[in-house]
Amino acid sequence: MLDRLHDTLETFATFTDTADRTSLLLSYADLYKEVPASVATRPFDRSHLVPHCESEAYVWANKQPDGTLKLYFAVENPSGVSAKALAAILDRSLSGLPPSEIAQITPDIVEQIFRQNISMGKGMGLMSMVQAVRSLAKAVQ
Amino acid sequence: MNNNRSMKDIASRGYAHPEALVSTDWVAEHLHDPNIRIVESNEDLLLYPSNHIPGAVQVDWTQDLNDKIQRDYISAKAFTALMSRIGVTPKTTVVFYGDKNNWWACYAFWVFQLFGHTNARIMDGGRLKWEKEGRAMTREVPSYAATKYPKVTRKDAPVRAFKAQVLKHVAAKGQLVDVRSPEEYAGTRMHMPDYPNEGALRGGHIPRAKSVPWARAINAEDGTFKTAPELVELYQKTNGLKKDKPTIAYCRIGERSSHTWFALKYLLGFKNVKNYDGSWTEWGNSVGVPIEK
């Protein structure tokens, strides 16, 4: 089940102060790791580009021998801090789960994670990142 | 030396008021100047905390510049409190920079003009150019001694237009600049590409407004403003705007249009240009106002 994601969302729910939530988001952004060259190299295949994301984020979902998925991300915009934070959260919360479980995530987790830290232009792109992960998971179910 | 060269570059572009811009070199050489306060204003609230120019403070458009209850800007009292908090006096030169090619920096600059803080500049190229040049950034949030900023009065009239004024302006066939995307101008979309629909009930533009998307005033590769001849070509020759005629710029909520307001007023020397911050979210929802598609 999506226990790790729920735990993460519960953690964010306890951070009601804007500054504290910002620090938590930045700590996740610092954990962001770009897709390894063994999976994809530049120029990245545009089919992995997340639509509507101004941070120019790419996502891959590779099936592992045990049937679970491993998520990889690339965020090309150096100012894409929010996208990097979300990439790290999604990877840590969802990688290792079967596609059928990952396919259950919904874009509303973006609001739960970012709340007042979400900016107008970021919201749509971040929700598209979640939607892209969901679509990839559905495709390989 | 770089400082001189880059400021000479700005001076050579033919702007009406080149002093409104400073270069990244200039900022780098004034990081510790007590008479300078560097202010970052972004759309993305995570950017400043993630890193910023050393010594820069953050002024956020929602938290610091907008009234929390009604759709308006902060009061004069709140402005003086803000100035005190960031250690600014009327003699302090405030240098704005930010994301999105200084879109929000220009917005903050414009709001500061409502309160008469004319001792203000924009760092040409904004955050993008600073980052591309590999300059120092930090997560350390500076602390400045609180200042006593004198009592001010907010004077909207010189730089801000309200709906009633815009209606009169339209009736008088005054010139307007719609700085939104071509699709928003045409009414085929009600919001910026990739942005949420904020609820305008009608699409289109204010009658006779010229469509000049705001970002056409900048060089996309480094976020710097185009030269005066290029801006003249864009605004005056191609779109027929006259610098001696009253001009009103608008967008969706007045943020993109503050960037164009800055370009018209300071770089091209338009005599009377105002920003209609009610913009399309007010006009497109108002009953009975004229709209063109």
GROMACS .gro file of C-alpha atoms in nm:
model
  434
    1MET     CA    1   0.000   0.000   0.000
    2LEU     CA    2   0.092   0.364  -0.014
    3ASP     CA    3   0.207   0.367   0.349
    4ARG     CA    4   0.525   0.566   0.288
    5LEU     CA    5   0.336   0.831   0.095
    6HIS     CA    6   0.073   0.856   0.367
    7ASP     CA    7   0.346   0.887   0.630
    8THR     CA    8   0.505   1.167   0.429
    9LEU     CA    9   0.175   1.347   0.391
   10GLU     CA   10   0.110   1.312   0.764
   11THR     CA   11   0.450   1.461   0.834
   12PHE     CA   12   0.371   1.759   0.612
   13ALA     CA   13   0.035   1.798   0.783
   14THR     CA   14   0.210   1.857   1.113
   15PHE     CA   15   0.417   2.141   0.964
   16THR     CA   16   0.167   2.422   0.981
   17ASP     CA   17   0.422   2.702   1.002
   18THR     CA   18   0.524   2.835   0.660
   19ALA     CA   19   0.892   2.860   0.748
   20ASP     CA   20   0.902   2.507   0.887
   21ARG     CA   21   0.725   2.370   0.580
   22THR     CA   22   0.970   2.557   0.358
   23SER     CA   23   1.263   2.400   0.541
   24LEU     CA   24   1.109   2.055   0.506
   25LEU     CA   25   1.052   2.107   0.134
   26LEU     CA   26   1.408   2.228   0.087
   27SER     CA   27   1.541   1.925   0.273
   28TYR     CA   28   1.360   1.707   0.019
   29ALA     CA   29   1.488   1.920  -0.270
   30ASP     CA   30   1.839   1.857  -0.140
   31LEU     CA   31   1.774   1.482  -0.165
   32TYR     CA   32   1.684   1.506  -0.532
   33LYS     CA   33   1.899   1.286  -0.755
   34GLU     CA   34   1.895   1.317  -1.129
   35VAL     CA   35   1.819   1.016  -1.346
   36PRO     CA   36   2.140   0.809  -1.382
   37ALA     CA   37   2.307   0.782  -1.720
   38SER     CA   38   2.233   0.410  -1.716
   39VAL     CA   39   1.863   0.496  -1.750
   40ALA     CA   40   1.865   0.808  -1.968
   41THR     CA   41   2.106   1.064  -2.107
   42ARG     CA   42   2.064   1.409  -2.260
   43PRO     CA   43   1.896   1.501  -2.479
   44PHE     CA   44   1.619   1.325  -2.291
   45ASP     CA   45   1.344   1.158  -2.488
   46ARG     CA   46   1.062   1.414  -2.508
   47SER     CA   47   0.809   1.140  -2.447
   48HIS     CA   48   0.923   1.151  -2.083
   49LEU     CA   49   0.872   1.528  -2.052
   50VAL     CA   50   0.604   1.629  -1.803
   51PRO     CA   51   0.348   1.850  -1.979
   52HIS     CA   52   0.272   2.196  -1.836
   53CYS     CA   53   0.579   2.189  -1.610
   54GLU     CA   54   0.784   2.504  -1.644
   55SER     CA   55   1.072   2.338  -1.460
   56GLU     CA   56   1.113   2.109  -1.760
   57ALA     CA   57   1.079   1.791  -1.557
   58TYR     CA   58   1.118   1.442  -1.702
   59VAL     CA   59   1.001   1.121  -1.542
   60TRP     CA   60   1.075   0.753  -1.598
   61ALA     CA   61   0.915   0.449  -1.432
   62ASN     CA   62   1.121   0.134  -1.487
   63LYS     CA   63   0.989  -0.206  -1.396
   64GLN     CA   64   1.219  -0.403  -1.165
   65PRO     CA   65   1.271  -0.782  -1.171
   66ASP     CA   66   1.037  -0.818  -0.872
   67GLY     CA   67   0.759  -0.641  -1.062
   68THR     CA   68   0.781  -0.314  -0.870
   69LEU     CA   69   0.859   0.024  -1.023
   70LYS     CA   70   1.162   0.246  -0.975
   71LEU     CA   71   1.097   0.615  -1.047
   72TYR     CA   72   1.360   0.847  -1.191
   73PHE     CA   73   1.340   1.219  -1.253
   74ALA     CA   74   1.530   1.498  -1.422
   75VAL     CA   75   1.457   1.864  -1.355
   76GLU     CA   76   1.629   2.079  -1.613
   77ASN     CA   77   1.540   2.425  -1.480
   78PRO     CA   78   1.800   2.523  -1.217
   79SER     CA   79   1.527   2.720  -1.041
   80GLY     CA   80   1.300   2.417  -1.028
   81VAL     CA   81   1.330   2.374  -0.652
   82SER     CA   82   0.967   2.273  -0.605
   83ALA     CA   83   0.990   2.014  -0.882
   84LYS     CA   84   1.307   1.871  -0.727
   85ALA     CA   85   1.140   1.847  -0.387
   86LEU     CA   86   0.839   1.670  -0.534
   87ALA     CA   87   1.062   1.437  -0.736
   88ALA     CA   88   1.247   1.333  -0.421
   89ILE     CA   89   0.919   1.282  -0.232
   90LEU     CA   90   0.766   1.071  -0.510
   91ASP     CA   91   1.079   0.862  -0.551
   92ARG     CA   92   1.115   0.796  -0.178
   93SER     CA   93   0.744   0.732  -0.127
   94LEU     CA   94   0.659   0.526  -0.434
   95SER     CA   95   0.967   0.352  -0.576
   96GLY     CA   96   0.957  -0.015  -0.487
   97LEU     CA   97   0.579  -0.040  -0.504
   98PRO     CA   98   0.387  -0.237  -0.768
   99PRO     CA   99   0.244  -0.032  -1.056
  100SER     CA  100  -0.113  -0.104  -0.944
  101GLU     CA  101  -0.051   0.080  -0.617
  102ILE     CA  102   0.136   0.371  -0.771
  103ALA     CA  103  -0.150   0.413  -1.017
  104GLN     CA  104  -0.373   0.507  -0.724
  105ILE     CA  105  -0.200   0.835  -0.645
  106THR     CA  106  -0.387   1.151  -0.728
  107PRO     CA  107  -0.264   1.506  -0.805
  108ASP     CA  108  -0.429   1.646  -0.492
  109ILE     CA  109  -0.125   1.533  -0.292
  110VAL     CA  110   0.050   1.840  -0.435
  111GLU     CA  111  -0.175   2.070  -0.237
  112GLN     CA  112  -0.124   1.860   0.076
  113ILE     CA  113   0.252   1.882   0.039
  114PHE     CA  114   0.302   2.242  -0.072
  115ARG     CA  115   0.001   2.427   0.069
  116GLN     CA  116   0.090   2.795   0.099
  117ASN     CA  117   0.428   2.732  -0.058
  118ILE     CA  118   0.274   2.657  -0.392
  119SER     CA  119   0.293   2.935  -0.645
  120MET     CA  120   0.050   2.999  -0.928
  121GLY     CA  121   0.275   2.876  -1.203
  122LYS     CA  122   0.404   2.578  -1.011
  123GLY     CA  123   0.077   2.416  -0.914
  124MET     CA  124  -0.023   2.297  -1.256
  125GLY     CA  125   0.324   2.165  -1.336
  126LEU     CA  126   0.358   1.981  -1.007
  127MET     CA  127   0.020   1.817  -1.046
  128SER     CA  128   0.126   1.716  -1.395
  129MET     CA  129   0.431   1.546  -1.246
  130VAL     CA  130   0.205   1.335  -1.026
  131GLN     CA  131  -0.025   1.268  -1.317
  132ALA     CA  132   0.271   1.161  -1.531
  133VAL     CA  133   0.384   0.911  -1.265
  134ARG     CA  134   0.030   0.780  -1.240
  135SER     CA  135   0.001   0.741  -1.616
  136LEU     CA  136   0.332   0.557  -1.642
  137ALA     CA  137   0.227   0.321  -1.363
  138LYS     CA  138  -0.108   0.254  -1.531
  139ALA     CA  139   0.065   0.185  -1.861
  140VAL     CA  140   0.277  -0.097  -1.719
  141GLN     CA  141   0.018  -0.258  -1.493
  142MET     CA  142   3.646   4.731  -1.425
  143ASN     CA  143   3.371   4.484  -1.513
  144ASN     CA  144   3.136   4.703  -1.315
  145ASN     CA  145   3.221   5.004  -1.530
  146ARG     CA  146   3.193   4.804  -1.849
  147SER     CA  147   2.856   4.651  -1.768
  148MET     CA  148   2.710   4.980  -1.648
  149LYS     CA  149   2.843   5.141  -1.965
  150ASP     CA  150   2.667   4.868  -2.157
  151ILE     CA  151   2.338   4.965  -1.993
  152ALA     CA  152   2.412   5.333  -2.056
  153SER     CA  153   2.483   5.259  -2.422
  154ARG     CA  154   2.143   5.103  -2.489
  155GLY     CA  155   1.975   5.439  -2.528
  156TYR     CA  156   1.729   5.420  -2.242
  157ALA     CA  157   1.544   5.732  -2.125
  158HIS     CA  158   1.637   5.653  -1.764
  159PRO     CA  159   1.931   5.411  -1.762
  160GLU     CA  160   1.979   5.482  -1.392
  161ALA     CA  161   1.674   5.264  -1.323
  162LEU     CA  162   1.883   4.958  -1.405
  163VAL     CA  163   2.198   4.820  -1.247
  164SER     CA  164   2.408   4.536  -1.377
  165THR     CA  165   2.493   4.210  -1.202
  166ASP     CA  166   2.854   4.332  -1.185
  167TRP     CA  167   2.740   4.647  -1.009
  168VAL     CA  168   2.542   4.445  -0.757
  169ALA     CA  169   2.836   4.210  -0.698
  170GLU     CA  170   3.051   4.510  -0.612
  171HIS     CA  171   2.792   4.658  -0.376
  172LEU     CA  172   2.706   4.350  -0.173
  173HIS     CA  173   2.838   4.510   0.144
  174ASP     CA  174   2.733   4.866   0.073
  175PRO     CA  175   2.518   4.978   0.370
  176ASN     CA  176   2.338   5.225   0.148
  177ILE     CA  177   2.214   4.946  -0.079
  178ARG     CA  178   1.946   4.692   0.004
  179ILE     CA  179   1.913   4.405  -0.237
  180VAL     CA  180   1.558   4.267  -0.250
  181GLU     CA  181   1.454   3.940  -0.411
  182SER     CA  182   1.092   3.908  -0.525
  183ASN     CA  183   0.977   3.584  -0.683
  184GLU     CA  184   0.670   3.398  -0.780
  185ASP     CA  185   0.811   3.074  -0.637
  186LEU     CA  186   0.822   3.098  -0.259
  187LEU     CA  187   1.086   2.824  -0.235
  188LEU     CA  188   1.344   3.004  -0.447
  189TYR     CA  189   1.471   3.263  -0.200
  190PRO     CA  190   1.504   3.010   0.085
  191SER     CA  191   1.684   2.769  -0.150
  192ASN     CA  192   1.950   3.032  -0.226
  193HIS     CA  193   1.981   3.401  -0.298
  194ILE     CA  194   2.233   3.678  -0.348
  195PRO     CA  195   2.436   3.721  -0.028
  196GLY     CA  196   2.280   3.993   0.184
  197ALA     CA  197   1.954   3.998  -0.011
  198VAL     CA  198   1.623   4.009   0.173
  199GLN     CA  199   1.297   3.871   0.043
  200VAL     CA  200   0.986   4.077  -0.025
  201ASP     CA  201   0.702   3.847  -0.119
  202TRP     CA  202   0.419   3.982  -0.329
  203THR     CA  203   0.146   3.794  -0.144
  204GLN     CA  204   0.280   3.805   0.211
  205ASP     CA  205   0.435   4.151   0.212
  206LEU     CA  206   0.277   4.365  -0.057
  207ASN     CA  207  -0.087   4.259  -0.078
  208ASP     CA  208  -0.352   4.331   0.183
  209LYS     CA  209  -0.452   4.008   0.352
  210ILE     CA  210  -0.827   4.072   0.340
  211GLN     CA  211  -0.933   4.295   0.054
  212ARG     CA  212  -0.794   4.304  -0.296
  213ASP     CA  213  -0.556   4.594  -0.258
  214TYR     CA  214  -0.200   4.673  -0.162
  215ILE     CA  215  -0.076   4.719   0.189
  216SER     CA  216  -0.144   5.035   0.384
  217ALA     CA  217   0.112   5.311   0.428
  218LYS     CA  218   0.156   5.195   0.786
  219ALA     CA  219   0.230   4.841   0.675
  220PHE     CA  220   0.476   4.973   0.417
  221THR     CA  221   0.675   5.166   0.676
  222ALA     CA  222   0.677   4.855   0.893
  223LEU     CA  223   0.808   4.653   0.599
  224MET     CA  224   1.080   4.910   0.531
  225SER     CA  225   1.178   4.903   0.896
  226ARG     CA  226   1.193   4.522   0.897
  227ILE     CA  227   1.425   4.504   0.597
  228GLY     CA  228   1.641   4.789   0.723
  229VAL     CA  229   1.557   5.048   0.460
  230THR     CA  230   1.542   5.427   0.495
  231PRO     CA  231   1.435   5.673   0.224
  232LYS     CA  232   1.804   5.715   0.147
  233THR     CA  233   1.858   5.344   0.089
  234THR     CA  234   1.886   5.242  -0.273
  235VAL     CA  235   1.666   4.936  -0.312
  236VAL     CA  236   1.775   4.699  -0.587
  237PHE     CA  237   1.513   4.447  -0.693
  238TYR     CA  238   1.576   4.119  -0.869
  239GLY     CA  239   1.386   3.793  -0.903
  240ASP     CA  240   1.270   3.497  -1.104
  241LYS     CA  241   1.083   3.496  -1.434
  242ASN     CA  242   1.300   3.764  -1.592
  243ASN     CA  243   1.230   4.014  -1.314
  244TRP     CA  244   0.857   3.994  -1.362
  245TRP     CA  245   0.790   3.996  -0.985
  246ALA     CA  246   1.082   4.228  -0.917
  247CYS     CA  247   0.918   4.488  -1.141
  248TYR     CA  248   0.589   4.429  -0.962
  249ALA     CA  249   0.752   4.495  -0.624
  250PHE     CA  250   0.932   4.798  -0.771
  251TRP     CA  251   0.595   4.930  -0.892
  252VAL     CA  252   0.430   4.879  -0.552
  253PHE     CA  253   0.718   5.067  -0.389
  254GLN     CA  254   0.637   5.360  -0.620
  255LEU     CA  255   0.286   5.378  -0.472
  256PHE     CA  256   0.460   5.480  -0.151
  257GLY     CA  257   0.708   5.712  -0.317
  258HIS     CA  258   1.024   5.507  -0.267
  259THR     CA  259   1.179   5.629  -0.589
  260ASN     CA  260   1.529   5.536  -0.481
  261ALA     CA  261   1.491   5.198  -0.646
  262ARG     CA  262   1.656   5.001  -0.925
  263ILE     CA  263   1.611   4.675  -1.111
  264MET     CA  264   1.906   4.438  -1.150
  265ASP     CA  265   1.913   4.377  -1.524
  266GLY     CA  266   1.875   4.008  -1.603
  267GLY     CA  267   1.747   3.922  -1.256
  268ARG     CA  268   1.805   3.588  -1.093
  269LEU     CA  269   1.854   3.409  -1.424
  270LYS     CA  270   2.157   3.618  -1.525
  271TRP     CA  271   2.310   3.604  -1.177
  272GLU     CA  272   2.280   3.224  -1.176
  273LYS     CA  273   2.406   3.185  -1.531
  274GLU     CA  274   2.714   3.387  -1.442
  275GLY     CA  275   2.787   3.144  -1.161
  276ARG     CA  276   2.790   3.414  -0.898
  277ALA     CA  277   2.782   3.354  -0.524
  278MET     CA  278   2.454   3.252  -0.364
  279THR     CA  279   2.371   3.157  -0.010
  280ARG     CA  280   2.096   3.023   0.212
  281GLU     CA  281   2.198   3.254   0.495
  282VAL     CA  282   1.916   3.496   0.569
  283PRO     CA  283   2.063   3.832   0.666
  284SER     CA  284   1.946   4.039   0.957
  285TYR     CA  285   1.951   4.417   0.946
  286ALA     CA  286   1.891   4.661   1.225
  287ALA     CA  287   1.537   4.794   1.212
  288THR     CA  288   1.513   5.141   1.067
  289LYS     CA  289   1.268   5.418   1.138
  290TYR     CA  290   1.108   5.485   0.804
  291PRO     CA  291   0.914   5.814   0.810
  292LYS     CA  292   0.538   5.824   0.773
  293VAL     CA  293   0.432   5.805   0.410
  294THR     CA  294   0.109   5.839   0.217
  295ARG     CA  295   0.016   5.592  -0.051
  296LYS     CA  296  -0.037   5.781  -0.375
  297ASP     CA  297  -0.192   5.555  -0.633
  298ALA     CA  298  -0.276   5.819  -0.892
  299PRO     CA  299   0.064   5.868  -1.059
  300VAL     CA  300   0.120   5.503  -1.149
  301ARG     CA  301  -0.200   5.306  -1.087
  302ALA     CA  302  -0.523   5.294  -1.288
  303PHE     CA  303  -0.861   5.181  -1.159
  304LYS     CA  304  -1.151   5.040  -1.359
  305ALA     CA  305  -1.343   5.369  -1.369
  306GLN     CA  306  -1.038   5.543  -1.512
  307VAL     CA  307  -0.991   5.270  -1.768
  308LEU     CA  308  -1.353   5.305  -1.877
  309LYS     CA  309  -1.300   5.679  -1.932
  310HIS     CA  310  -0.973   5.605  -2.107
  311VAL     CA  311  -1.147   5.362  -2.340
  312ALA     CA  312  -1.424   5.613  -2.411
  313ALA     CA  313  -1.158   5.872  -2.495
  314LYS     CA  314  -0.989   5.622  -2.729
  315GLY     CA  315  -0.678   5.624  -2.510
  316GLN     CA  316  -0.395   5.382  -2.574
  317LEU     CA  317  -0.374   5.056  -2.386
  318VAL     CA  318  -0.125   4.771  -2.387
  319ASP     CA  319  -0.243   4.417  -2.321
  320VAL     CA  320   0.070   4.227  -2.214
  321ARG     CA  321  -0.089   3.882  -2.179
  322SER     CA  322  -0.032   3.595  -2.415
  323PRO     CA  323  -0.183   3.623  -2.764
  324GLU     CA  324  -0.433   3.351  -2.671
  325GLU     CA  325  -0.555   3.544  -2.369
  326TYR     CA  326  -0.577   3.860  -2.579
  327ALA     CA  327  -0.780   3.679  -2.841
  328GLY     CA  328  -1.008   3.532  -2.577
  329THR     CA  329  -0.934   3.175  -2.677
  330ARG     CA  330  -0.794   3.109  -2.332
  331MET     CA  331  -0.886   3.265  -1.996
  332HIS     CA  332  -0.549   3.227  -1.827
  333MET     CA  333  -0.178   3.207  -1.894
  334PRO     CA  334  -0.052   2.889  -2.056
  335ASP     CA  335   0.009   2.633  -1.777
  336TYR     CA  336  -0.152   2.856  -1.514
  337PRO     CA  337  -0.484   2.789  -1.344
  338ASN     CA  338  -0.798   2.959  -1.461
  339GLU     CA  339  -0.867   3.225  -1.203
  340GLY     CA  340  -1.224   3.267  -1.299
  341ALA     CA  341  -1.272   3.540  -1.557
  342LEU     CA  342  -1.618   3.495  -1.701
  343ARG     CA  343  -1.539   3.654  -2.036
  344GLY     CA  344  -1.239   3.630  -2.265
  345GLY     CA  345  -1.094   3.890  -2.497
  346HIS     CA  346  -0.935   4.229  -2.443
  347ILE     CA  347  -1.016   4.589  -2.361
  348PRO     CA  348  -1.120   4.769  -2.680
  349ARG     CA  349  -0.835   4.900  -2.894
  350ALA     CA  350  -0.567   4.757  -2.663
  351LYS     CA  351  -0.249   4.662  -2.844
  352SER     CA  352  -0.123   4.310  -2.786
  353VAL     CA  353   0.241   4.317  -2.678
  354PRO     CA  354   0.322   4.018  -2.457
  355TRP     CA  355   0.546   4.138  -2.175
  356ALA     CA  356   0.835   3.898  -2.236
  357ARG     CA  357   0.903   4.047  -2.577
  358ALA     CA  358   1.085   4.327  -2.394
  359ILE     CA  359   1.357   4.095  -2.271
  360ASN     CA  360   1.636   3.886  -2.416
  361ALA     CA  361   1.534   3.530  -2.335
  362GLU     CA  362   1.889   3.398  -2.302
  363ASP     CA  363   1.983   3.611  -2.002
  364GLY     CA  364   1.670   3.801  -1.900
  365THR     CA  365   1.816   4.144  -1.974
  366PHE     CA  366   1.604   4.416  -2.125
  367LYS     CA  367   1.631   4.475  -2.496
  368THR     CA  368   1.794   4.796  -2.615
  369ALA     CA  369   1.595   5.115  -2.657
  370PRO     CA  370   1.595   5.091  -3.038
  371GLU     CA  371   1.459   4.737  -3.012
  372LEU     CA  372   1.192   4.849  -2.765
  373VAL     CA  373   1.103   5.146  -2.986
  374GLU     CA  374   1.060   4.905  -3.274
  375LEU     CA  375   0.837   4.680  -3.064
  376TYR     CA  376   0.613   4.929  -2.887
  377GLN     CA  377   0.618   5.242  -3.099
  378LYS     CA  378   0.683   5.139  -3.458
  379THR     CA  379   0.519   4.797  -3.476
  380ASN     CA  380   0.230   4.873  -3.241
  381GLY     CA  381   0.198   5.246  -3.286
  382LEU     CA  382   0.213   5.351  -2.924
  383LYS     CA  383   0.298   5.718  -2.870
  384LYS     CA  384   0.524   5.802  -2.578
  385ASP     CA  385   0.356   6.139  -2.516
  386LYS     CA  386   0.005   5.991  -2.487
  387PRO     CA  387  -0.142   5.856  -2.163
  388THR     CA  388  -0.096   5.481  -2.162
  389ILE     CA  389  -0.244   5.204  -1.949
  390ALA     CA  390  -0.090   4.858  -1.930
  391TYR     CA  391  -0.277   4.556  -1.800
  392CYS     CA  392  -0.256   4.177  -1.781
  393ARG     CA  393  -0.438   3.939  -1.547
  394ILE     CA  394  -0.373   4.086  -1.201
  395GLY     CA  395  -0.122   4.359  -1.282
  396GLU     CA  396   0.204   4.172  -1.232
  397ARG     CA  397   0.315   4.108  -1.590
  398SER     CA  398   0.199   4.456  -1.682
  399SER     CA  399   0.421   4.612  -1.415
  400HIS     CA  400   0.715   4.475  -1.614
  401THR     CA  401   0.585   4.649  -1.926
  402TRP     CA  402   0.505   4.960  -1.720
  403PHE     CA  403   0.871   4.967  -1.615
  404ALA     CA  404   0.995   4.928  -1.972
  405LEU     CA  405   0.767   5.201  -2.106
  406LYS     CA  406   0.826   5.450  -1.825
  407TYR     CA  407   1.196   5.410  -1.752
  408LEU     CA  408   1.347   5.260  -2.061
  409LEU     CA  409   1.144   5.440  -2.328
  410GLY     CA  410   1.047   5.749  -2.128
  411PHE     CA  411   0.668   5.732  -2.176
  412LYS     CA  412   0.541   6.043  -2.000
  413ASN     CA  413   0.222   5.907  -1.845
  414VAL     CA  414   0.194   5.533  -1.810
  415LYS     CA  415  -0.011   5.353  -1.549
  416ASN     CA  416  -0.060   4.994  -1.447
  417TYR     CA  417  -0.419   4.869  -1.424
  418ASP     CA  418  -0.378   4.602  -1.158
  419GLY     CA  419  -0.746   4.510  -1.161
  420SER     CA  420  -0.662   4.384  -1.508
  421TRP     CA  421  -0.847   4.099  -1.671
  422THR     CA  422  -0.958   3.930  -1.351
  423GLU     CA  423  -1.161   4.246  -1.284
  424TRP     CA  424  -1.247   4.352  -1.639
  425GLY     CA  425  -1.339   4.003  -1.759
  426ASN     CA  426  -1.578   3.963  -1.465
  427SER     CA  427  -1.738   4.307  -1.472
  428VAL     CA  428  -2.092   4.355  -1.589
  429GLY     CA  429  -2.143   4.574  -1.890
  430VAL     CA  430  -1.786   4.675  -1.969
  431PRO     CA  431  -1.687   4.674  -2.336
  432ILE     CA  432  -1.480   4.381  -2.461
  433GLU     CA  433  -1.328   4.306  -2.798
  434LYS     CA  434  -1.227   3.970  -2.934
   0.00000   0.00000   0.00000
